[in-house]
GROMACS .gro file of C-alpha atoms in nm:
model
  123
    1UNK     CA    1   0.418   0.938   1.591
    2UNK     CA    2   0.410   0.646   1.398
    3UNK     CA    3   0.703   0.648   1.108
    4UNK     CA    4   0.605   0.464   0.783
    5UNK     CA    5   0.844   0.425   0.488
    6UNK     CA    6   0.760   0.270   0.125
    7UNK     CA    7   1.043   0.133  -0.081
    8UNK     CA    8   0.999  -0.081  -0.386
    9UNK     CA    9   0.898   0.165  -0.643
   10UNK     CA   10   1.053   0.239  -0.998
   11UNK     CA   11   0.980   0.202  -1.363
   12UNK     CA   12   0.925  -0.155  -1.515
   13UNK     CA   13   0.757  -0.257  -1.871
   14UNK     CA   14   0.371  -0.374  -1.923
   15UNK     CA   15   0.323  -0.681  -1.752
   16UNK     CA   16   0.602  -0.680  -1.535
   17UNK     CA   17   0.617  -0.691  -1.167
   18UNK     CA   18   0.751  -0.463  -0.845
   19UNK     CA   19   0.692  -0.515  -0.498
   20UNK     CA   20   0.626  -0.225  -0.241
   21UNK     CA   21   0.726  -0.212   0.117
   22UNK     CA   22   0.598  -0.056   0.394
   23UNK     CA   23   0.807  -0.040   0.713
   24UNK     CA   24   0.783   0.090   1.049
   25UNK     CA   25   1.053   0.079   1.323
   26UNK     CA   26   0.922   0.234   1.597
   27UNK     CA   27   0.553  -0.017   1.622
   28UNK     CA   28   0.428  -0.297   1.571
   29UNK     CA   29   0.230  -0.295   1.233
   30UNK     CA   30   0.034  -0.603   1.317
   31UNK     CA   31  -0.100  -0.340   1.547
   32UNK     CA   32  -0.299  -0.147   1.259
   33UNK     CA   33  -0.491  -0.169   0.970
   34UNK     CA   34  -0.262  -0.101   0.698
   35UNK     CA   35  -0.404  -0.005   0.337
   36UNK     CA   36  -0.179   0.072   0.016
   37UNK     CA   37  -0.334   0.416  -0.168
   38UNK     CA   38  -0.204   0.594  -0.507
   39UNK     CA   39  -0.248   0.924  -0.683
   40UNK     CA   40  -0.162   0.978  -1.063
   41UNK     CA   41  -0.108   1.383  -1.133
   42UNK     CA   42  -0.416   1.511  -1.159
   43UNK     CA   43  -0.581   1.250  -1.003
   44UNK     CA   44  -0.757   1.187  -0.721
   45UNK     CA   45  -0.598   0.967  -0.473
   46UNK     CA   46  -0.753   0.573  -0.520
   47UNK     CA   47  -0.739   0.337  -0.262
   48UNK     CA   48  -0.553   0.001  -0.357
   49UNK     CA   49  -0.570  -0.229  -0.148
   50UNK     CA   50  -0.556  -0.270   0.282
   51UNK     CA   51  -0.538  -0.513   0.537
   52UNK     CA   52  -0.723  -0.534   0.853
   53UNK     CA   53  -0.538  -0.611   1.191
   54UNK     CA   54  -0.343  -0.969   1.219
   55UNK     CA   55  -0.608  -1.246   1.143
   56UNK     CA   56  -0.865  -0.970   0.955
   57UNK     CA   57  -0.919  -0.955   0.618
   58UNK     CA   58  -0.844  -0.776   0.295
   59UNK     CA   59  -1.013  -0.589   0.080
   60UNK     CA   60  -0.862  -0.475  -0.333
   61UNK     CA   61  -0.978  -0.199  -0.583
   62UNK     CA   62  -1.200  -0.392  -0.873
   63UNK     CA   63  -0.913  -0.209  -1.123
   64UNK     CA   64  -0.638  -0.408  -0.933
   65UNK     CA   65  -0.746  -0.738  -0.799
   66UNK     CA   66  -0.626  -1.031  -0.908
   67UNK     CA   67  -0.292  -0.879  -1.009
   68UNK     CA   68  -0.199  -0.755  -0.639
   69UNK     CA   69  -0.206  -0.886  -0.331
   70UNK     CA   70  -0.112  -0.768   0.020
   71UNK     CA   71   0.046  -0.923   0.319
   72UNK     CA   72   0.229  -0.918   0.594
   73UNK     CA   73   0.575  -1.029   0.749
   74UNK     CA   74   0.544  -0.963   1.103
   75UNK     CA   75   0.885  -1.108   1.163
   76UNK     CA   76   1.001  -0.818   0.965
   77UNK     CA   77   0.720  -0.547   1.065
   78UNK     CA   78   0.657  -0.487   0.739
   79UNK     CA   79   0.361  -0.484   0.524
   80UNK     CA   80   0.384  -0.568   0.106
   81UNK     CA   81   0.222  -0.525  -0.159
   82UNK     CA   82   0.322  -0.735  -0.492
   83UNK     CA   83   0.185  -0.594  -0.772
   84UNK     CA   84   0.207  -0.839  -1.084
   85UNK     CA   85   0.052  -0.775  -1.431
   86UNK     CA   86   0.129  -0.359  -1.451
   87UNK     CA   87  -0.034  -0.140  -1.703
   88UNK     CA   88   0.026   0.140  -1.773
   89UNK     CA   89  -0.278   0.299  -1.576
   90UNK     CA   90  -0.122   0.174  -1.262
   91UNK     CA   91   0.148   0.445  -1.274
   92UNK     CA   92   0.128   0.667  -0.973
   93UNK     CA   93   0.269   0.769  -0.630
   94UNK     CA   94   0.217   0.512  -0.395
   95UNK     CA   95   0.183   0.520  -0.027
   96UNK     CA   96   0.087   0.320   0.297
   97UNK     CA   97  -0.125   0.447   0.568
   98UNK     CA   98  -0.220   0.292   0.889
   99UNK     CA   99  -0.515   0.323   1.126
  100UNK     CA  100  -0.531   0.256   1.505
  101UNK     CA  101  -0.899   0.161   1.502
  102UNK     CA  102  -1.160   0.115   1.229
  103UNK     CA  103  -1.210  -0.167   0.940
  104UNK     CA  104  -1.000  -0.220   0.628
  105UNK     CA  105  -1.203   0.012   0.385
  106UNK     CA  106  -1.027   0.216   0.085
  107UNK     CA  107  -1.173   0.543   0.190
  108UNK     CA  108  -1.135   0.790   0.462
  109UNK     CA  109  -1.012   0.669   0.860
  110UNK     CA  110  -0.650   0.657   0.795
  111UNK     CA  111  -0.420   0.861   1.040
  112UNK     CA  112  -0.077   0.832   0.942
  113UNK     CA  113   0.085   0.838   0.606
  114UNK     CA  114   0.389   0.765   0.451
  115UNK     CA  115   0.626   0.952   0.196
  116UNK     CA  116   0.482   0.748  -0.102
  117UNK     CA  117   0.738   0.596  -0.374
  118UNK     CA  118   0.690   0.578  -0.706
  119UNK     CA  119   0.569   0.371  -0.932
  120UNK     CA  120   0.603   0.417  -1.349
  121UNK     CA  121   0.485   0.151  -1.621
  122UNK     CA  122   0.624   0.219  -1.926
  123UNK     CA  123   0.744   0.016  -2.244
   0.00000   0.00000   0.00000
């Protein structure tokens, strides 16, 4: 099965910055559409952000774009997510998930998930 692990997460003021990892060791992420979801407690889980297969596109929540952006580092099979500008709201669990097959959407198609890492904006 395919292994993701976030890293990045912790707690950082109003308008500061963090940026999330997702790694895999095992494939090749440029292999899969990769998105970035959250979930607050008692919340449901949001889609983020994702990004579509090397050379596809991206896509962003309207509540997040402009402050994050995605990417890739294929040298490094990892996939990012920098997340500049945090409020409050944005404080959640945060996990990657990839897809073999399918378009980057921020809904449903995503098979495998990683352990999430948290995120907490707080002055």
């Amino acid at each position: 099965q395919l292994q993701l692990v976030e890293s990045g997460g912790g707690l950082v003021q109003p308008g500061g910055s963090l940026r999330l990892s997702c790694a895999a060791s095992r494939f090749t992420l440029d292999l899969y559409t990769i998105g970035w979801f959250r979930q607050a407690p008692g919340k449901e889980r949001e889609g983020v952000s994702c990004i579509s297969r090397s050379g596809g596109p991206t896509n962003y929540a309207a509540s997040v774009k402009g402050r994050f952006t995605i990417s890739r580092d294929n040298g490094k099979n990892t996939v990012y997510l920098q997340m500049n500008s945090l409020k409050p709201e944005d404080t959640a669990v945060y996990y990657c998930a990839a897809q073999v097959f399918g378009a980057c959407v921020l809904t449903s198609g995503y098979n495998y998930w990683g352990q999430g890492t948290q995120v907490t904006v707080s002055s």
